[in-house]
CSV table of C-alpha atoms and ligand atoms in Angstrom, one decimal:
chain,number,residue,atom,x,y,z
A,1,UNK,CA,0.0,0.0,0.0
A,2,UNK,CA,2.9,2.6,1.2
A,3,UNK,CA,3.6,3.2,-2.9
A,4,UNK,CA,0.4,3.5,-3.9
A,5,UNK,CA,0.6,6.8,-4.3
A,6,UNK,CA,3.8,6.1,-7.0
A,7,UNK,CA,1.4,3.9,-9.4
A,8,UNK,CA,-1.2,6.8,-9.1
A,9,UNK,CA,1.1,9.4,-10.0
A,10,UNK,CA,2.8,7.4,-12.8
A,11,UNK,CA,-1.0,7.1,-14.1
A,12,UNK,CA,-1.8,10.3,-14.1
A,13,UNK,CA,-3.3,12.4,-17.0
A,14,UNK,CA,-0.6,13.7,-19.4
A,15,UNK,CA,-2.6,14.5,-22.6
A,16,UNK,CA,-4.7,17.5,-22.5
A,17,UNK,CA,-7.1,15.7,-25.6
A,18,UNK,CA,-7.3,12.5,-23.2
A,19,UNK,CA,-8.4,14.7,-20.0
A,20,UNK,CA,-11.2,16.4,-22.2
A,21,UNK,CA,-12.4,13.4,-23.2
A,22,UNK,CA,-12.6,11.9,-19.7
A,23,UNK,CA,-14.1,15.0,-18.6
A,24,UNK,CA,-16.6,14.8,-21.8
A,25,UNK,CA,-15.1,18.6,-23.2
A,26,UNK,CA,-15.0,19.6,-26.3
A,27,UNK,CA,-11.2,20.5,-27.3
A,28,UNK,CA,-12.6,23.5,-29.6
A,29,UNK,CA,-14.6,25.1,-26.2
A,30,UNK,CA,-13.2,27.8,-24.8
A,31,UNK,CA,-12.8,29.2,-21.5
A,32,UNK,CA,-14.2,32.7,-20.6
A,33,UNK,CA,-10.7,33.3,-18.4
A,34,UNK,CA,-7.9,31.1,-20.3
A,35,UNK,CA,-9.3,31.1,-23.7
A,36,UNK,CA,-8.8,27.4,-26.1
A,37,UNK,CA,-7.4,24.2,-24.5
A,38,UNK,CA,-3.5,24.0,-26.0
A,39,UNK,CA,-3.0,20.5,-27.4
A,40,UNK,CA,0.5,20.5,-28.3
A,41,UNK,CA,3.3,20.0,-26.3
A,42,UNK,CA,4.6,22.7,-24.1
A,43,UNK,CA,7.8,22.9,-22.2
A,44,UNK,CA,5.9,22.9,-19.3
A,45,UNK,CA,3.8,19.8,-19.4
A,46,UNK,CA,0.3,19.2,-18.3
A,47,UNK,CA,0.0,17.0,-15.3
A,48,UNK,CA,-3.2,16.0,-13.4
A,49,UNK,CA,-3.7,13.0,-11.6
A,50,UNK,CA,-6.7,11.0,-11.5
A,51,UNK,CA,-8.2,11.8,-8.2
A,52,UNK,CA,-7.6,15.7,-9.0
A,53,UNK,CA,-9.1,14.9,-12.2
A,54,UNK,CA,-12.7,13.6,-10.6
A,55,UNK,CA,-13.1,16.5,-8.1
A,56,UNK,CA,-13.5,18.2,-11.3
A,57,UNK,CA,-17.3,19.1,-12.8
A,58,UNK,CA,-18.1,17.2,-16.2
A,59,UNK,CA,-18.5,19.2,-19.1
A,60,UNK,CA,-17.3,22.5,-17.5
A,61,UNK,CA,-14.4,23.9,-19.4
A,62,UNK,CA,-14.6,26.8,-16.5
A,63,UNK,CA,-14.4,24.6,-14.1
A,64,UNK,CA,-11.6,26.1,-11.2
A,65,UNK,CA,-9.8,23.2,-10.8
A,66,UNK,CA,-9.1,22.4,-14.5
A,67,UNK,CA,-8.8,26.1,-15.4
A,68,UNK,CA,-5.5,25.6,-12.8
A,69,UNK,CA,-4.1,22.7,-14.3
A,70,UNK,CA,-4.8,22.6,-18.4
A,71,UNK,CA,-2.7,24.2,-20.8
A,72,UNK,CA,-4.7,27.3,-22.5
A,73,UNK,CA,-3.7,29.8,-25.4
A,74,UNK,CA,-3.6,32.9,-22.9
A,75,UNK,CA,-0.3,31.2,-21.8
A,76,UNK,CA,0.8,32.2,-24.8
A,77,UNK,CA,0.3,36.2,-23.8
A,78,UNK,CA,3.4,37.9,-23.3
A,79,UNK,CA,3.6,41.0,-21.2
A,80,UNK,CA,6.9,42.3,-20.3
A,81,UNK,CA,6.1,42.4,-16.6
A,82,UNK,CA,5.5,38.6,-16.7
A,83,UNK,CA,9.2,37.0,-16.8
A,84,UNK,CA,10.6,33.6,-16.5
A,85,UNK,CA,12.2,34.2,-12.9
A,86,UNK,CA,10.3,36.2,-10.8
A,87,UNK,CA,11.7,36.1,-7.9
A,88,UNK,CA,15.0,35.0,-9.0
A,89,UNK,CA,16.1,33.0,-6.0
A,90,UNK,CA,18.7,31.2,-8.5
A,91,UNK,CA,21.0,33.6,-8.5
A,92,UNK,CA,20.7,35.3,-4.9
A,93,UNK,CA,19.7,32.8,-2.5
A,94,UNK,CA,21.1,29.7,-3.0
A,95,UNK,CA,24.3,29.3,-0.5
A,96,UNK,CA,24.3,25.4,-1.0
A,97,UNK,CA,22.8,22.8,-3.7
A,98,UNK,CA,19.2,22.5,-2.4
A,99,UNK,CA,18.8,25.2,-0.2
A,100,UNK,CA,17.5,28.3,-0.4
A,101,UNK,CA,18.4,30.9,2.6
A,102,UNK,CA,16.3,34.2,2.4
A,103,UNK,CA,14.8,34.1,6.1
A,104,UNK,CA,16.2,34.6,9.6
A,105,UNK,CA,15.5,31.8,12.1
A,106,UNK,CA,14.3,29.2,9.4
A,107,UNK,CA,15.4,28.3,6.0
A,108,UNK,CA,14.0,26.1,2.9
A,109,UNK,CA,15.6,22.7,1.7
A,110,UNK,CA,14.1,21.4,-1.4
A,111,UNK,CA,15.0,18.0,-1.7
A,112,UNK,CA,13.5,17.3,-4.6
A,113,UNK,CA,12.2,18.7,-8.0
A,114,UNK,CA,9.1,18.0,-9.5
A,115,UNK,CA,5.5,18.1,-8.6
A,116,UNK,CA,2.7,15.8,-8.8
A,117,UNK,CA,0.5,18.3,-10.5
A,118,UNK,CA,1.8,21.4,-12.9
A,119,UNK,CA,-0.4,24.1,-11.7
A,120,UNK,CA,-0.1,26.7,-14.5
A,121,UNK,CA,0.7,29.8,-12.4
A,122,UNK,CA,3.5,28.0,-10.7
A,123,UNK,CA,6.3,31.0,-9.6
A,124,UNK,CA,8.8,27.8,-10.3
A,125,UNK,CA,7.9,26.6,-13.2
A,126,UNK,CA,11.3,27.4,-14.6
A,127,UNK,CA,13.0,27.1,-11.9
A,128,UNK,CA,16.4,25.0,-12.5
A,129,UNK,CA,15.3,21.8,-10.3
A,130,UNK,CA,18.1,19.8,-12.7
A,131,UNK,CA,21.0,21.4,-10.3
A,132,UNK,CA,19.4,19.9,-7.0
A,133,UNK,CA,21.7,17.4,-5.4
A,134,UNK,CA,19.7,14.0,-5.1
A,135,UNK,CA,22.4,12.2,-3.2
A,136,UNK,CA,22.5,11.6,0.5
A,137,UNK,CA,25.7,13.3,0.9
A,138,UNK,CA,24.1,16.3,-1.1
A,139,UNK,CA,21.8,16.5,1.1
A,140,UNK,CA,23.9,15.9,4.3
A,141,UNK,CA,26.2,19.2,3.0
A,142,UNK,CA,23.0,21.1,2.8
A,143,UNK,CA,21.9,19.7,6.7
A,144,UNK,CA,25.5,21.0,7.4
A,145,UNK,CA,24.7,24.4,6.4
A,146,UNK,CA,21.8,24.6,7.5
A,147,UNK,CA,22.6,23.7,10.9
A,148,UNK,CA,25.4,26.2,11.4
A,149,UNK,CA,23.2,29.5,10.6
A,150,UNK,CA,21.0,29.3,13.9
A,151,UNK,CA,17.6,28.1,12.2
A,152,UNK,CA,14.9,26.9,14.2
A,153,UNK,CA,12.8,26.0,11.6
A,154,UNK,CA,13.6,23.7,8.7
A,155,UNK,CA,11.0,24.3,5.6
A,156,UNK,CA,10.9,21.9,3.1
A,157,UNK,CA,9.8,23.4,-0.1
A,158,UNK,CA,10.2,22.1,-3.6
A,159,UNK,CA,9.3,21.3,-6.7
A,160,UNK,CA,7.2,19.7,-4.7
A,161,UNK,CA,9.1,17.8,-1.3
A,162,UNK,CA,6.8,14.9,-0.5
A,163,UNK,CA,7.5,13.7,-3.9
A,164,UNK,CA,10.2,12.5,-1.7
A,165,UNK,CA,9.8,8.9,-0.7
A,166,UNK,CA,8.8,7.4,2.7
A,167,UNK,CA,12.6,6.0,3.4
A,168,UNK,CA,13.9,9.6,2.2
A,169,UNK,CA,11.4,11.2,4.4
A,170,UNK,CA,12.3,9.0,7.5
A,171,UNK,CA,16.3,9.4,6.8
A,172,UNK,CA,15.3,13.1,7.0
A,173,UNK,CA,13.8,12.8,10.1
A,174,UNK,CA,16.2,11.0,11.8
A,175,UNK,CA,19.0,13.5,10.9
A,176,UNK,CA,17.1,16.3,12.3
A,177,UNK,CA,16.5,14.3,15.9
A,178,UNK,CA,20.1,13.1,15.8
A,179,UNK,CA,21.2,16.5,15.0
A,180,UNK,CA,19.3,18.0,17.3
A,181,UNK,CA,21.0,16.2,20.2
A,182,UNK,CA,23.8,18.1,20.0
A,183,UNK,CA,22.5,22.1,18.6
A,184,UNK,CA,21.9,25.0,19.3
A,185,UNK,CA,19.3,26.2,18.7
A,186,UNK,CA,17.8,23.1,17.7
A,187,UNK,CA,15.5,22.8,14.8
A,188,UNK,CA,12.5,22.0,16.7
A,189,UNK,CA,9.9,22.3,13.8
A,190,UNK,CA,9.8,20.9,10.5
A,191,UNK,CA,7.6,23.0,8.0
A,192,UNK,CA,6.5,21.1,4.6
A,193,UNK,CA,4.7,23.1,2.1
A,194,UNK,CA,3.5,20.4,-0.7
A,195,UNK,CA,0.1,20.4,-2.6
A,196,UNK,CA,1.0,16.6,-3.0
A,197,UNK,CA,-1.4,15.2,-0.7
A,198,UNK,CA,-4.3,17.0,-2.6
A,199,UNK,CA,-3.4,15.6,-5.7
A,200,UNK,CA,-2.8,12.5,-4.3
A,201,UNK,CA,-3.9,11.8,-0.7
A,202,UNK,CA,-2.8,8.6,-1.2
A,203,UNK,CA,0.8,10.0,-0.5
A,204,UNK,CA,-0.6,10.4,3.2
A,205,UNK,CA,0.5,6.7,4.2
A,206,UNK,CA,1.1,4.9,7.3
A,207,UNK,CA,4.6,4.9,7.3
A,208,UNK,CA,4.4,8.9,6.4
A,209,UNK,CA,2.0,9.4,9.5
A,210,UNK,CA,4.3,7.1,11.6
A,211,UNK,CA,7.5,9.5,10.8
A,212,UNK,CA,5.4,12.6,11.5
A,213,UNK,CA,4.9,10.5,15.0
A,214,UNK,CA,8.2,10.0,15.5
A,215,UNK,CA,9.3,14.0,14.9
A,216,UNK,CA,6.6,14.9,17.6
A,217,UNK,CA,7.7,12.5,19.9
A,218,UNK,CA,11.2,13.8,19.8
A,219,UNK,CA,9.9,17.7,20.2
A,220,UNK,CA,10.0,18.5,16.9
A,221,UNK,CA,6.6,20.0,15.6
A,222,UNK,CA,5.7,19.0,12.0
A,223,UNK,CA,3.3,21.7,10.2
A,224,UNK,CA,1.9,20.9,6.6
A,225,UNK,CA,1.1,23.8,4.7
A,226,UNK,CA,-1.2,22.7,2.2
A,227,UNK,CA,-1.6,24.6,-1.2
A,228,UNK,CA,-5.4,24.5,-1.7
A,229,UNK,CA,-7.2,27.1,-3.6
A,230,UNK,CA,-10.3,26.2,-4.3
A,231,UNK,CA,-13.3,24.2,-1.8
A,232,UNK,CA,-13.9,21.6,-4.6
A,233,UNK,CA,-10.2,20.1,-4.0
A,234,UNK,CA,-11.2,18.9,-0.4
A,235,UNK,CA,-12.2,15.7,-1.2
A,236,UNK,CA,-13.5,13.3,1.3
A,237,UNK,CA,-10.4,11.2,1.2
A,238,UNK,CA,-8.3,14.3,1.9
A,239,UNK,CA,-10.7,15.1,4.9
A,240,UNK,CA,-10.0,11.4,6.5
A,241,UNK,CA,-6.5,12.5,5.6
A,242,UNK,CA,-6.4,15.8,7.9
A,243,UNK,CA,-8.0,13.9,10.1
A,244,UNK,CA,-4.8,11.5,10.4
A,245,UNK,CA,-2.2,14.2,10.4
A,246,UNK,CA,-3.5,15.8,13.4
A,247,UNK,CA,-4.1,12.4,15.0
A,248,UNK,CA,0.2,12.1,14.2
A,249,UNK,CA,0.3,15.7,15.5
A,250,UNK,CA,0.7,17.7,12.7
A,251,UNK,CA,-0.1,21.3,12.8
A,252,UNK,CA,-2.5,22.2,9.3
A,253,UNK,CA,-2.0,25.4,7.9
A,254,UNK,CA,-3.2,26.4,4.1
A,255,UNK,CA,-2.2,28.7,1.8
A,256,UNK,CA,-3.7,29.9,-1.9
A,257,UNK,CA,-2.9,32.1,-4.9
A,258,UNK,CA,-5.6,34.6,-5.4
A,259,UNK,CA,-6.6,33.4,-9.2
A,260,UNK,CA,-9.2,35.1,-11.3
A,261,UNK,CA,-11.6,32.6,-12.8
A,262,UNK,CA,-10.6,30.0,-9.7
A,263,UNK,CA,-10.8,31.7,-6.2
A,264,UNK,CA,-11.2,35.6,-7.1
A,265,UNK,CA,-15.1,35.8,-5.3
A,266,UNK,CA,-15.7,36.6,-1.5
A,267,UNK,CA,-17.9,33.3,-1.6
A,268,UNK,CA,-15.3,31.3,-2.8
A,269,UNK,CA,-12.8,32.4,-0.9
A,270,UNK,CA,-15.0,32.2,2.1
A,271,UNK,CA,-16.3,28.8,1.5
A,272,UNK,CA,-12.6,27.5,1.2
A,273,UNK,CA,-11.9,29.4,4.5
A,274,UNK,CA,-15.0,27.3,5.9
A,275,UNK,CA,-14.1,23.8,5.0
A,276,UNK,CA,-10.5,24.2,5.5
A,277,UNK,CA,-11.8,25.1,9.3
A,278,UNK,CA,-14.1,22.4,9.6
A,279,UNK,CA,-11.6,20.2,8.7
A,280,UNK,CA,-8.8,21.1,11.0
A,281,UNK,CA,-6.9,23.2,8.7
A,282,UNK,CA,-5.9,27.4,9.3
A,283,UNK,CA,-6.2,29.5,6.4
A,284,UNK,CA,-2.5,31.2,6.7
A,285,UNK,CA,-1.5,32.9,3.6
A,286,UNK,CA,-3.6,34.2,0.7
A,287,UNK,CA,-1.0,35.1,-2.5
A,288,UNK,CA,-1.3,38.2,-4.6
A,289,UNK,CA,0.2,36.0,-8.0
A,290,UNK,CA,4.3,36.5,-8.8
A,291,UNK,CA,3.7,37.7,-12.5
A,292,UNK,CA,5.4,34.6,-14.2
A,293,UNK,CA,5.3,34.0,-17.9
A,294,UNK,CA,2.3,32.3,-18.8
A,295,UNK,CA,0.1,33.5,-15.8
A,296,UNK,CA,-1.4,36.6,-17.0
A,297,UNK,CA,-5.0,35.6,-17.6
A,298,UNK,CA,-4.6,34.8,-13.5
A,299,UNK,CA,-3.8,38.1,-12.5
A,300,UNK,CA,-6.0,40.6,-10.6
A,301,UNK,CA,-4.3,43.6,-10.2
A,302,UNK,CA,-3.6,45.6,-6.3
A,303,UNK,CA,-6.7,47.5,-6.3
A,304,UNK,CA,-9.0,44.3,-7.4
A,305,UNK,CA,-7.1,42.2,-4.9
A,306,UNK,CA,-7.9,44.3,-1.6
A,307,UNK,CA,-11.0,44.8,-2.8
A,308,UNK,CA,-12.0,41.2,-2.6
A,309,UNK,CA,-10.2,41.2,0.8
A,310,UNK,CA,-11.9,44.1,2.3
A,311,UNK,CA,-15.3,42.2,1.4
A,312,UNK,CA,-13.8,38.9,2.7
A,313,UNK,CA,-12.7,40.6,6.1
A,314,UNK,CA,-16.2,41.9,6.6
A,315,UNK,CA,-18.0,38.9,5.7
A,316,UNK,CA,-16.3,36.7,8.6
A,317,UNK,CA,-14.2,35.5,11.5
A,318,UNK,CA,-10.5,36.9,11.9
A,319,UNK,CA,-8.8,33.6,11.8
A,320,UNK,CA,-10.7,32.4,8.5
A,321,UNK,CA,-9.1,35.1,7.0
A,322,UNK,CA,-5.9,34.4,5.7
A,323,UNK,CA,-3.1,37.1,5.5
A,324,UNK,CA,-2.9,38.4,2.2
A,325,UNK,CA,0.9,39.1,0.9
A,326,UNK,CA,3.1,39.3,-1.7
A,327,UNK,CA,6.8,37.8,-2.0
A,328,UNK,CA,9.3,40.9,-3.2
A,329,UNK,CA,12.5,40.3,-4.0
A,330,UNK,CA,15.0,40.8,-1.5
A,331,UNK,CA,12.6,41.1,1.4
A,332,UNK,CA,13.4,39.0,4.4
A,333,UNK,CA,9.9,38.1,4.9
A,334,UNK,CA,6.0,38.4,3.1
A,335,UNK,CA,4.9,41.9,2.0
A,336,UNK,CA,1.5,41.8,3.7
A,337,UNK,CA,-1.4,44.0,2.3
A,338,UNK,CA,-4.4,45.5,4.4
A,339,UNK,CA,-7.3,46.8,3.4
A,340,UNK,CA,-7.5,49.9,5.5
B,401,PLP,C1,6.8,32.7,2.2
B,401,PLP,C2,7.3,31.4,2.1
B,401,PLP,C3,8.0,30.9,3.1
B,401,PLP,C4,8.3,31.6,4.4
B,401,PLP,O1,7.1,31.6,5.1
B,401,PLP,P1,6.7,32.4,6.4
B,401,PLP,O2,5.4,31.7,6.6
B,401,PLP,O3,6.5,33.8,6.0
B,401,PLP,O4,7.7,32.1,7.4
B,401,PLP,C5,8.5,29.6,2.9
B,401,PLP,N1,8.3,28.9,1.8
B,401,PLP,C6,7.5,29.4,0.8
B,401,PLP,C7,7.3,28.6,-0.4
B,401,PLP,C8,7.0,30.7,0.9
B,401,PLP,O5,6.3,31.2,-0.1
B,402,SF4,S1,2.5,22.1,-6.7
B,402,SF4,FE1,3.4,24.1,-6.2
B,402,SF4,S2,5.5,24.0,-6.9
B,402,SF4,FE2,4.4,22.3,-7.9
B,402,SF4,S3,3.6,23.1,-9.8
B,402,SF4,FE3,2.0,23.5,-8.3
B,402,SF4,S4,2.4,25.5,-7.5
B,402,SF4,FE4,4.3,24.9,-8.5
């Protein structure tokens, strides 16, 4: 069972004309946001596993969750603001292979590149995940550094970094509780942001939950952040999944990118707020878009965004409204916008 989530993944959709047939669309519709469905290869491929692929509504070519994951002509607009490396952590952040260190008392260790779903406003979508060292003594160098710079809090960040495997995840984890025997300060929580477990909640196994176990037992508090945008992606099997983490623990924490034609509404984004509550999960973070090449059609500008949050801030509890920021360049921590 622990790999099921591999055999899912390695069936996932990977034609755009073979997910509009499943989802009975038309390939000559067009979307009122994103325009025609692209057919032909791109450099950035389509990805969608299954289960993502059935949350989504039959015959709905505006449907939020496909208009995040299928190729579409508007991709093709170019606008000089929108560039291939918008926050261009390549060449400014990146001390060590697989690290990138742009905060204070935590930093980020991607592990791995690659996601199991290629949302199509993805801020990395060029980033150069080739360059990340795969080997244990890659990552061991990168452990190293990390550890001498006073973090408290290791973030694991990707690509996507439960595409890890469980035996990575565990070795992980026991470096962190061995290391932690002996620093100071020690690294006493372990932050993953993947949208994995949406896709594929599958990826949410036994011997994953038994790890999580194991990194609160020995002080260390795991926290998911979960990328989820939209309420239609919290599937039942991902709500017996929550239900698990916090069971093992875990702390749940989401955050979204405000996308027009996805999540731009105050009912949307207060139904997600909802669920994700009633569910176990904080709404943490809500994203103004970086302006990457290919993303225009999801962009609502400053004025449109606090709008929406001004309405959204009226409409319901403080702590089902997410903070809503921006990542600038060269900051050491979230621009964060408010509406008065
Ligand atoms: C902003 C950000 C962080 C840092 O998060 P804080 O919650 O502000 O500490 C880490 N990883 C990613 C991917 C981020 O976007
Ligand atoms: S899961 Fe995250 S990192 Fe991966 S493609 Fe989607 S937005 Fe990008």
């Amino acid at each position: 069972m622990s790999n099921q989530w591999k055999r899912e993944l390695a069936k996932a959709f990977k034609d755009p004309q073979e997910l509009l047939a499943y989802l009975q669309i038309d390939p000559q519709a067009e979307s009122k946001v994103a325009g025609k469905p692209l057919l032909s290869k791109s450099n950035f491929p389509m990805l969608v596993p299954q289960h993502f692929a059935e949350l989504m509504e039959k015959g709905n070519i505006d449907d939020p969750l496909l208009l995040q994951v299928l190729p579409f002509s508007h991709e093709l607009v170019q606008d000089p603001e929108f560039v291939l490396q918008p926050l261009d952590e390549q060449d400014n952040f990146i001390p060590v292979k697989n690290i990138v260190h742009k905060y204070q008392d935590r930093m980020l260790f991607l592990p791995k590149g690659g996601c199991a779903v290629n949302c199509r406003y993805c801020f990395r979508r060029n980033f150069p995940y080739d360059e990340l060292g795969s080997s244990k003594e890659q990552w061991q160098e990168a452990l190293d550094y990390a550890y001498k710079q006073n973090i408290s809090e290791l973030i694991l960040s990707g690509g996507d970094p439960l595409m890890m495997n469980d035996k990575e995840f565990t070795w992980l984890s026991e470096q962190i509780i061995s290391r932690n025997l002996t620093a100071n300060p020690k690294v006493d929580r372990l932050r993953i942001h993947s949208r994995l477990p949406v896709v594929l909640p599958a990826r949410i196994n036994e011997q994953f939950l038994a790890t999580c176990q194991s990194l609160a037992e020995a002080g260390v508090k795991v926290i998911w952040v979960s990328h989820i945008n939209h309420p239609q992606e919290i599937s039942l099997t991902l709500q017996e999944k929550f239900k698990l983490l916090q069971q093992a623990g875990v702390v749940l924490l989401n955050q979204s990118v405000l996308l027009r034609g996805v999540n731009d509404s105050v009912e949307v984004l207060e139904a997600l707020s909802r669920k994700l509550f009633a569910h176990g999960v904080l709404p943490y973070y809500l994203h103004l878009l970086d302006k990457v090449e290919g993303s225009t059609h999801f962009y609502l500008n400053d004025t449109q965004a606090l709008a929406l949050y001004a309405q959204l801030q009226e409409q319901t509890s403080g702590y089902l409204v997410p903070k809503l920021a921006r990542e600038e360049v060269g900051n050491k921590h979230k621009t964060l916008y408010t509406s008065n």
